[in-house]
Short mmCIF file of C-alpha atoms in Angstrom, two decimals:
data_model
loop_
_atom_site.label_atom_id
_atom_site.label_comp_id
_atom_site.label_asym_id
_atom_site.label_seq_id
_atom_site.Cartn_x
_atom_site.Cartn_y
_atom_site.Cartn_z
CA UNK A 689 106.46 226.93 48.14
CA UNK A 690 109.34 228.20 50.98
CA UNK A 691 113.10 226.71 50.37
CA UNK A 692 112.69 224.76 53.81
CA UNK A 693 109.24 222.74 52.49
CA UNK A 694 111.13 221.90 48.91
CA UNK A 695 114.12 220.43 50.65
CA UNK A 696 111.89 218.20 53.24
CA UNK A 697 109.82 217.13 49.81
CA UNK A 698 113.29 216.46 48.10
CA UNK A 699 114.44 214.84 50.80
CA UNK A 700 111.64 212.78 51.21
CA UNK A 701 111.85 211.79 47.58
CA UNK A 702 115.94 211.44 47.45
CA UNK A 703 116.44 209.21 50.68
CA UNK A 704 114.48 206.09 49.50
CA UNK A 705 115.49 206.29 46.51
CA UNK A 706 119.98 206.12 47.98
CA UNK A 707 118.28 203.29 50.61
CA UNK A 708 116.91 201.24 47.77
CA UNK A 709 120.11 201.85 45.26
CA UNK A 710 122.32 200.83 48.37
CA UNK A 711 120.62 197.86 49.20
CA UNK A 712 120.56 196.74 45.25
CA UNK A 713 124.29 197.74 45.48
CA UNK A 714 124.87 195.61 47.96
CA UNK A 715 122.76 192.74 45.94
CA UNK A 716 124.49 193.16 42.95
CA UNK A 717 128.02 192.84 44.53
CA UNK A 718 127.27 189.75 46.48
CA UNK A 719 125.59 188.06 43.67
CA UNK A 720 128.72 188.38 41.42
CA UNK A 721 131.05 187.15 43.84
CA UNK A 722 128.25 184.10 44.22
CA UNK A 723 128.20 183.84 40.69
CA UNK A 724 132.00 182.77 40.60
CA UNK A 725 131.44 180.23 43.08
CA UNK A 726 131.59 176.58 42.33
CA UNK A 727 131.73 173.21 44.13
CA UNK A 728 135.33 172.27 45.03
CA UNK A 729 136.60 175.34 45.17
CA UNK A 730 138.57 176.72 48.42
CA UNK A 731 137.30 178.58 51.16
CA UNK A 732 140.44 181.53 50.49
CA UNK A 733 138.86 181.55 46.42
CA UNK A 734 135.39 182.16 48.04
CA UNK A 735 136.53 185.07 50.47
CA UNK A 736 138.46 186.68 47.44
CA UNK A 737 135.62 186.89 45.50
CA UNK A 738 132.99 187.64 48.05
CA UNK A 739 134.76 189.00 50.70
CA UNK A 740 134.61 187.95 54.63
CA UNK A 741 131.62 186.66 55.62
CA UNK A 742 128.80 188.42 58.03
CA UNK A 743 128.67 185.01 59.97
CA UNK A 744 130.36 181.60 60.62
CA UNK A 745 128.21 178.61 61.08
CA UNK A 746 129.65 175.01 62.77
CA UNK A 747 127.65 171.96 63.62
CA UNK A 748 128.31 172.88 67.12
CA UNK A 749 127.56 176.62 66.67
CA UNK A 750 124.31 176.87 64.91
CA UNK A 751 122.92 180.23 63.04
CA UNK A 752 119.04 179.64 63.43
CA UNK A 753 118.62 183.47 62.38
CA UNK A 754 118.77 182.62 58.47
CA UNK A 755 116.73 179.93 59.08
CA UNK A 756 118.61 177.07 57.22
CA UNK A 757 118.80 173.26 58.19
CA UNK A 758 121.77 172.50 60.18
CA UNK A 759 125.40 172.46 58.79
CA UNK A 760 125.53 168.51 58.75
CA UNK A 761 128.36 166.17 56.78
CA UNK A 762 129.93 166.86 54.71
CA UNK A 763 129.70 170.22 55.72
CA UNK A 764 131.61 171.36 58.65
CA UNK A 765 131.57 175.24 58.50
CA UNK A 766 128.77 177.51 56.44
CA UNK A 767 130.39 181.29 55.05
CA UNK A 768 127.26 183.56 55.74
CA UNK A 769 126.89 186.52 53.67
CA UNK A 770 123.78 188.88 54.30
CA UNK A 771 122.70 191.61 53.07
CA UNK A 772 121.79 193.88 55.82
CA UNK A 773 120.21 196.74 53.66
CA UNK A 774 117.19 194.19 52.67
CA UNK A 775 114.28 194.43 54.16
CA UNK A 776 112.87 191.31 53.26
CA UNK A 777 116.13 189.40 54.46
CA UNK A 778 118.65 188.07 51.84
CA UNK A 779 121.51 186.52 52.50
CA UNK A 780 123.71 183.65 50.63
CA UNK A 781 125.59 180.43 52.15
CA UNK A 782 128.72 178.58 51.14
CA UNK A 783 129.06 175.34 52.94
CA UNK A 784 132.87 174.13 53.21
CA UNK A 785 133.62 170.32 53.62
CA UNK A 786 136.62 169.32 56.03
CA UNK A 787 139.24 169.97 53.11
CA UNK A 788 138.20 173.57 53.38
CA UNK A 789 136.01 172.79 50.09
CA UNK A 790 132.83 174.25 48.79
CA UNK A 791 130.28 171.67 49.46
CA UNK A 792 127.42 173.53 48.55
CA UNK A 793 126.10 177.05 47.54
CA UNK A 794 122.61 178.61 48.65
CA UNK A 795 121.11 182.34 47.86
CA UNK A 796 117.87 182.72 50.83
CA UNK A 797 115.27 185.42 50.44
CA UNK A 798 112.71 185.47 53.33
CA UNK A 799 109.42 187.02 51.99
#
């Protein structure tokens, strides 16, 4: 076998393999942060542990691209976080009342 056909084969091999350890990278980090998210904590504690979101839902700016119900009292702002390497589509939601309060907490996987 010539040099040029084992590096296509290796590189055929080695560049799914980085795509699906990035994407499980990217998993791993978001659910941790998640994981340290509770109800009644503040909307600065959730962006220190998970970083700024990918998106910003209001009632009067709605995200229908996750696919969610409608942010609707108490909640008046949904943190989107999504993880762009997935190919099935995974993202996760923190809902924040007025008070700038966690409200609710949601982890979406579309099939």
């Amino acid at each position: 076998m010539s040099v040029s056909v084992k590096i296509v084969v290796g590189l055929i091999v080695v560049i799914p393999l980085l795509y699906i350890g990035s994407c499980s990278a990217v998993s791993h980090q978001r659910e941790r942060g998640f994981d340290q998210v509770k109800e009644g904590d503040t909307e600065q504690h959730v962006i220190q542990v998970m970083g700024q979101p990918t998106d910003r839902e209001t009632p009067s700016y709605r995200l229908a691209k996750y696919g969610a119900p409608e942010c609707a009292a108490p909640c008046v702002q949904r943190l989107w976080y999504s993880n762009k390497m997935s190919l099935i589509g995974e993202a996760w939601s923190v809902e924040l009342d007025g008070a700038g309060k966690v409200v609710h907490t949601a982890h979406l996987t579309s099939p």
